[in-house]
Coordinates of C-alpha atoms in Angstrom, one line a residue:
X815 CA 0.0 0.0 0.0
X816 CA 1.1 3.5 -0.8
X817 CA 0.3 6.5 1.4
X818 CA -1.7 9.3 -0.3
X819 CA -4.0 12.3 0.2
X820 CA -7.5 12.1 -1.1
X821 CA -9.7 15.1 -2.1
X822 CA -13.3 14.2 -2.9
X823 CA -13.9 17.2 -5.2
X824 CA -16.6 18.7 -3.1
X825 CA -14.8 20.0 -0.1
X826 CA -11.3 21.3 0.6
X827 CA -10.8 18.8 3.3
X828 CA -7.9 16.3 2.7
X829 CA -8.2 12.7 3.8
X830 CA -5.1 10.6 4.4
X831 CA -5.5 7.2 2.7
X832 CA -3.6 4.2 1.5
X833 CA -3.7 3.3 -2.2
X834 CA -3.2 0.0 -3.8
X835 CA -3.8 -1.7 -7.2
X836 CA -6.0 -4.8 -7.4
X837 CA -5.8 -6.1 -10.9
X838 CA -7.8 -3.7 -13.1
X839 CA -9.0 -1.7 -10.1
X840 CA -7.6 1.2 -8.1
X841 CA -8.5 1.0 -4.4
X842 CA -7.9 3.3 -1.4
X843 CA -9.1 3.6 2.1
X844 CA -8.8 5.9 5.0
X845 CA -5.9 5.3 7.3
X846 CA -8.4 4.6 10.1
X847 CA -10.0 2.0 7.8
X848 CA -13.4 3.7 8.3
X849 CA -14.1 3.9 4.6
X850 CA -12.9 2.4 1.3
X851 CA -13.2 3.4 -2.4
X852 CA -12.4 1.8 -5.7
X853 CA -12.6 2.8 -9.4
X854 CA -11.5 1.0 -12.6
X855 CA -7.8 1.7 -13.2
X856 CA -8.6 2.6 -16.9
X857 CA -10.8 5.6 -15.7
X858 CA -8.0 7.2 -13.8
X859 CA -6.1 10.1 -15.6
X860 CA -2.6 10.4 -14.2
X861 CA -0.7 13.7 -14.2
X862 CA 2.7 14.0 -15.8
X863 CA 5.7 13.2 -13.7
X864 CA 7.5 16.4 -12.5
X865 CA 10.5 15.9 -10.1
X866 CA 9.8 17.4 -6.7
X867 CA 6.0 17.7 -7.2
X868 CA 3.3 15.2 -6.0
X869 CA 1.9 12.8 -8.5
X870 CA -1.9 13.4 -9.0
X871 CA -4.4 10.7 -10.1
X872 CA -7.5 12.5 -11.5
X873 CA -10.8 10.5 -11.0
X874 CA -13.8 10.7 -13.2
X875 CA -16.1 12.3 -10.5
X876 CA -13.7 15.2 -10.0
X877 CA -11.9 13.8 -7.1
X878 CA -8.2 13.2 -7.1
X879 CA -5.4 11.5 -5.2
X880 CA -2.0 13.0 -4.4
X881 CA 0.9 10.6 -4.1
X882 CA 4.5 11.4 -3.4
X883 CA 6.5 11.5 -6.7
X884 CA 8.7 8.6 -6.0
X885 CA 6.2 6.2 -4.6
X886 CA 3.9 5.3 -7.5
X887 CA 5.1 2.2 -9.4
X888 CA 5.7 2.9 -13.1
X889 CA 3.7 -0.2 -14.2
X890 CA 0.4 1.1 -12.9
X891 CA 0.0 3.4 -15.9
X892 CA 2.5 2.2 -18.5
X893 CA 0.6 3.6 -21.5
X894 CA 0.6 7.1 -20.0
X895 CA 4.1 7.4 -18.8
X896 CA 6.6 6.5 -21.5
X897 CA 7.4 10.1 -22.3
X898 CA 7.0 11.2 -18.7
X899 CA 9.4 8.5 -17.5
X900 CA 12.0 9.8 -20.0
X901 CA 11.6 13.3 -18.8
X902 CA 11.7 12.2 -15.2
X903 CA 14.9 10.2 -15.9
X904 CA 16.5 13.3 -17.5
X905 CA 15.5 15.6 -14.6
X906 CA 17.2 13.3 -12.1
X907 CA 20.6 13.5 -13.9
X908 CA 22.7 16.7 -13.7
X909 CA 24.6 15.7 -16.8
X910 CA 21.4 15.7 -18.8
X911 CA 20.5 19.1 -17.2
X912 CA 23.9 20.5 -18.2
X913 CA 23.5 19.3 -21.7
X914 CA 20.1 20.8 -21.9
X915 CA 21.5 24.2 -20.8
X916 CA 24.2 24.0 -23.5
X917 CA 21.6 23.1 -26.1
X918 CA 19.4 26.1 -25.1
X919 CA 22.4 28.5 -25.2
X920 CA 23.6 27.2 -28.6
X921 CA 20.0 27.5 -29.9
X922 CA 19.7 31.1 -28.7
X923 CA 23.1 32.0 -30.3
X924 CA 22.0 30.3 -33.5
X925 CA 18.7 32.3 -33.4
X926 CA 20.5 35.7 -33.0
X927 CA 23.4 34.8 -35.4
X928 CA 21.4 33.1 -38.1
X929 CA 17.7 32.9 -37.4
X930 CA 17.1 36.6 -36.7
X931 CA 19.1 37.9 -39.7
X932 CA 17.4 35.4 -41.9
X933 CA 13.9 36.5 -40.7
X934 CA 14.8 40.2 -40.9
X935 CA 16.1 39.8 -44.5
X936 CA 12.9 37.9 -45.6
X937 CA 10.7 40.5 -44.0
X938 CA 12.6 43.5 -45.4
X939 CA 12.4 42.3 -49.0
X940 CA 8.7 41.3 -48.8
X941 CA 7.2 44.4 -47.2
X942 CA 4.5 46.1 -49.3
X943 CA 5.7 49.3 -51.0
X944 CA 3.2 51.4 -49.1
X945 CA 4.6 50.3 -45.8
X946 CA 8.2 51.1 -46.9
X947 CA 7.0 54.5 -48.0
X948 CA 5.4 55.1 -44.7
X949 CA 8.4 54.1 -42.7
X950 CA 10.7 56.2 -44.9
X951 CA 8.5 59.3 -44.3
X952 CA 8.2 58.7 -40.6
X953 CA 12.0 58.4 -40.4
X954 CA 12.5 61.6 -42.3
X955 CA 10.1 63.5 -40.1
X956 CA 11.9 62.2 -37.0
X957 CA 15.3 63.4 -38.5
X958 CA 14.1 66.8 -39.7
X959 CA 14.6 69.5 -37.1
X960 CA 16.9 67.3 -35.1
X961 CA 19.7 65.9 -37.2
X962 CA 18.6 67.4 -40.6
X963 CA 18.3 71.2 -41.1
X964 CA 17.4 73.2 -44.2
X965 CA 20.1 73.1 -46.8
X966 CA 22.5 76.0 -47.2
X967 CA 23.5 75.0 -50.8
X968 CA 22.8 77.7 -53.3
X969 CA 19.9 77.2 -55.7
X970 CA 22.2 76.9 -58.7
X971 CA 24.3 74.2 -57.0
X972 CA 21.2 72.3 -56.0
X973 CA 19.7 72.5 -59.5
X974 CA 23.0 71.3 -61.1
X975 CA 23.3 68.3 -58.8
X976 CA 19.6 67.4 -59.2
X977 CA 20.0 67.4 -63.0
X978 CA 23.2 65.3 -62.8
X979 CA 21.4 62.9 -60.4
X980 CA 18.2 62.6 -62.6
X981 CA 20.1 62.0 -65.8
X982 CA 22.1 59.3 -64.0
X983 CA 19.3 57.4 -62.4
X984 CA 17.0 57.6 -65.4
X985 CA 19.6 55.6 -67.3
X986 CA 19.8 52.8 -64.8
X987 CA 17.1 50.1 -65.6
X988 CA 15.1 48.5 -62.8
X989 CA 15.5 51.3 -60.2
X990 CA 12.5 52.2 -58.0
X991 CA 11.4 55.8 -57.8
X992 CA 14.1 57.7 -56.1
X993 CA 14.4 61.4 -55.0
X994 CA 17.4 63.4 -54.0
X995 CA 17.1 65.6 -50.9
X996 CA 19.7 68.0 -49.6
X997 CA 20.1 68.9 -45.9
X998 CA 22.5 70.7 -43.7
X999 CA 23.6 68.6 -40.7
X1000 CA 26.4 69.6 -38.3
X1001 CA 25.6 66.5 -36.3
X1002 CA 25.9 64.0 -39.1
X1003 CA 28.4 65.9 -41.2
X1004 CA 29.5 64.6 -44.6
X1005 CA 27.0 61.8 -45.1
X1006 CA 24.5 60.3 -47.5
X1007 CA 21.9 57.6 -46.9
X1008 CA 18.9 56.0 -48.6
X1009 CA 15.6 55.7 -46.8
X1010 CA 13.1 52.9 -47.4
X1011 CA 10.7 55.3 -49.2
X1012 CA 13.2 56.0 -52.0
X1013 CA 14.6 59.2 -50.6
X1014 CA 18.4 59.7 -50.9
X1015 CA 19.5 62.2 -48.3
X1016 CA 22.7 64.1 -49.2
X1017 CA 24.2 66.5 -46.7
X1018 CA 25.7 69.8 -47.6
X1019 CA 29.1 68.8 -46.2
X1020 CA 29.3 65.8 -48.5
X1021 CA 28.1 67.9 -51.5
X1022 CA 31.0 70.3 -50.8
X1023 CA 33.5 67.5 -50.2
X1024 CA 33.1 65.6 -53.5
X1025 CA 35.5 66.9 -56.1
X1026 CA 33.4 66.6 -59.2
X1027 CA 30.1 65.2 -60.7
X1028 CA 31.5 61.8 -61.2
X1029 CA 32.6 61.5 -57.5
X1030 CA 29.1 62.7 -56.6
X1031 CA 27.6 60.0 -58.8
X1032 CA 29.8 57.4 -57.2
X1033 CA 28.3 58.1 -53.8
X1034 CA 24.8 58.1 -55.3
X1035 CA 25.5 54.8 -57.0
X1036 CA 26.6 53.4 -53.7
X1037 CA 23.5 54.6 -51.9
X1038 CA 21.4 53.1 -54.7
X1039 CA 23.0 49.8 -54.0
X1040 CA 22.0 50.1 -50.3
X1041 CA 18.4 50.9 -51.4
X1042 CA 18.2 48.1 -54.0
X1043 CA 19.3 45.6 -51.3
X1044 CA 17.0 47.1 -48.6
X1045 CA 20.1 47.3 -46.5
X1046 CA 19.1 50.0 -44.0
X1047 CA 15.8 48.2 -43.3
X1048 CA 17.5 44.9 -42.9
X1049 CA 20.2 46.3 -40.6
X1050 CA 17.7 48.0 -38.4
X1051 CA 15.5 45.0 -38.2
X1052 CA 18.4 42.9 -37.2
X1053 CA 19.5 45.3 -34.5
X1054 CA 15.9 46.0 -33.3
X1055 CA 15.7 42.6 -31.7
X1056 CA 13.5 39.5 -32.0
X1057 CA 10.4 41.3 -30.7
X1058 CA 9.9 43.6 -33.7
X1059 CA 10.7 40.8 -36.1
X1060 CA 8.4 38.3 -34.4
X1061 CA 5.6 40.9 -34.3
X1062 CA 5.9 41.6 -38.0
X1063 CA 6.0 37.9 -38.8
X1064 CA 2.7 37.5 -36.9
X1065 CA 1.1 40.4 -38.8
X1066 CA 1.5 43.1 -36.1
X1067 CA 1.9 46.1 -38.3
X1068 CA 2.2 48.4 -35.3
X1069 CA 5.7 47.0 -34.6
X1070 CA 6.8 48.9 -37.8
X1071 CA 6.8 52.0 -35.7
X1072 CA 9.7 50.7 -33.8
X1073 CA 11.6 50.2 -37.1
X1074 CA 11.0 53.8 -38.2
X1075 CA 12.2 55.0 -34.8
X1076 CA 15.3 52.8 -35.1
X1077 CA 16.5 54.3 -38.4
X1078 CA 17.6 57.7 -36.8
X1079 CA 19.4 55.8 -34.1
X1080 CA 21.1 53.6 -36.7
X1081 CA 22.4 56.8 -38.4
X1082 CA 23.8 58.1 -35.1
X1083 CA 25.7 55.2 -33.7
X1084 CA 25.7 52.2 -36.0
X1085 CA 27.0 51.2 -39.4
X1086 CA 26.2 48.8 -42.2
X1087 CA 27.6 45.3 -42.0
X1088 CA 30.7 44.5 -44.0
X1089 CA 28.6 42.3 -46.4
X1090 CA 26.1 45.1 -47.0
X1091 CA 29.0 47.6 -47.7
X1092 CA 30.6 45.1 -50.2
X1093 CA 27.2 44.5 -51.9
X1094 CA 26.6 48.3 -52.2
X1095 CA 30.1 48.9 -53.5
X1096 CA 29.7 46.1 -56.1
X1097 CA 26.4 47.6 -57.2
X1098 CA 28.0 51.0 -57.5
X1099 CA 31.0 49.7 -59.6
X1100 CA 28.6 47.9 -62.0
X1101 CA 26.2 50.8 -62.3
X1102 CA 29.0 53.4 -62.9
X1103 CA 30.5 51.2 -65.6
X1104 CA 27.1 50.7 -67.2
X1105 CA 26.7 54.5 -67.4
X1106 CA 30.2 54.8 -68.8
X1107 CA 31.8 56.3 -65.7
X1108 CA 35.1 54.9 -64.5
X1109 CA 34.7 53.4 -61.0
X1110 CA 37.8 55.2 -60.0
X1111 CA 35.4 58.1 -59.2
X1112 CA 34.5 56.1 -56.1
X1113 CA 38.1 56.3 -55.0
X1114 CA 38.2 60.0 -55.7
X1115 CA 35.1 60.5 -53.5
X1116 CA 36.6 58.5 -50.6
X1117 CA 39.9 60.3 -50.8
X1118 CA 38.2 63.7 -50.9
X1119 CA 36.4 62.8 -47.7
X1120 CA 39.6 61.8 -46.0
X1121 CA 41.3 65.0 -47.0
X1122 CA 38.3 67.1 -45.9
X1123 CA 37.9 65.3 -42.6
X1124 CA 41.2 63.7 -41.4
X1125 CA 39.4 62.7 -38.2
X1126 CA 37.3 60.2 -40.2
X1127 CA 40.2 57.8 -40.4
X1128 CA 39.7 57.0 -36.8
X1129 CA 36.0 56.4 -37.2
X1130 CA 35.1 58.9 -34.5
X1131 CA 32.3 61.5 -34.6
X1132 CA 29.0 61.5 -36.5
X1133 CA 30.4 61.5 -40.0
X1134 CA 30.2 59.5 -43.2
X1135 CA 32.2 56.6 -42.0
X1136 CA 29.9 56.1 -39.0
X1137 CA 27.5 54.5 -41.3
X1138 CA 29.9 53.8 -44.2
X1139 CA 33.2 52.5 -42.8
X1140 CA 36.2 53.6 -44.9
X1141 CA 39.0 51.1 -45.4
X1142 CA 41.8 50.4 -47.8
X1143 CA 40.1 47.2 -49.0
X1144 CA 37.1 49.1 -50.4
X1145 CA 39.4 51.5 -52.2
X1146 CA 41.4 48.5 -53.5
X1147 CA 38.2 46.9 -54.9
X1148 CA 37.3 50.2 -56.6
X1149 CA 40.7 50.4 -58.2
X1150 CA 40.3 46.8 -59.4
X1151 CA 36.9 47.6 -60.8
X1152 CA 38.5 50.6 -62.6
X1153 CA 41.1 48.4 -64.2
X1154 CA 38.4 46.0 -65.4
X1155 CA 36.5 49.0 -66.8
X1156 CA 39.5 50.3 -68.6
X1157 CA 40.3 46.8 -70.0
X1158 CA 36.8 46.4 -71.3
X1159 CA 36.9 49.8 -73.0
X1160 CA 40.3 49.0 -74.7
X1161 CA 39.3 45.5 -75.8
X1162 CA 37.3 46.4 -78.9
X1163 CA 40.0 48.8 -80.2
X1164 CA 42.7 46.1 -79.9
X1165 CA 40.9 43.8 -82.3

């Protein structure tokens, strides 16, 4: 016989009993032997085994029996306890618990290293255009008056750069609708960035730093690469955490407000991943060559920025390299793209 506590389902009073199995019947009686009960064993619904907690036998009439976890024989309810016995076996062994902790940690690392970026990338490239437009506009509103101030470029300079920009992008097939906007920004400095709605923001400091129209277009081509790859949205989604991504995957459109808020913060203290920079650079080199512009213009733009702002080499301050890291490898790739461009131009004449 096994000691247990019996609750009849009608009152909170507990009765101490002894329980035993009699073939296909479950029987129990009070410890003073004043009363005895029995029910078919098949009508009893056992609880799952949880180490440290009483084992509960639920009866059909709403009553239940509580038995100490270790006292109930496994063969009383063999059909119900195969999985529970395995869990119970694992819970009793510290090695299994340690392995479980390791599995959880590795799974979480995998989620943030691979799962979250994968989900963010899929979401960013599948958002309806109307939502991207809304997010871009919200971001621009958040930036204006804080980081972005009215441009100080003269009307003639603005008109010239707008004409150069429009002529360039109109000749690039497959581009979405894009718009160039100039702003002054002492906080951001020499910078350019593409927002999800198709706006390309170009600061006055950067417009003054680029040495010529081709260098200006090299920066534009790079930003078009970021826009074509949805890089800003993907980067912000990745850094916004699992909650925004999970909310968007479940159809919670209100979580997009967090993404729009995250874009200004990204511009202040973050930067694109190395892969995104390489993708945008490659897009720029291809696009410049397609428009018959030597990709060396990209090198000229980067070198002009370094001359205008020597502090950028250290990556400090809210400047262009805060969101577009400058390094020798990028310049080397631009020079290599220039050599290929020159070789392709000379090839027909050498035949």
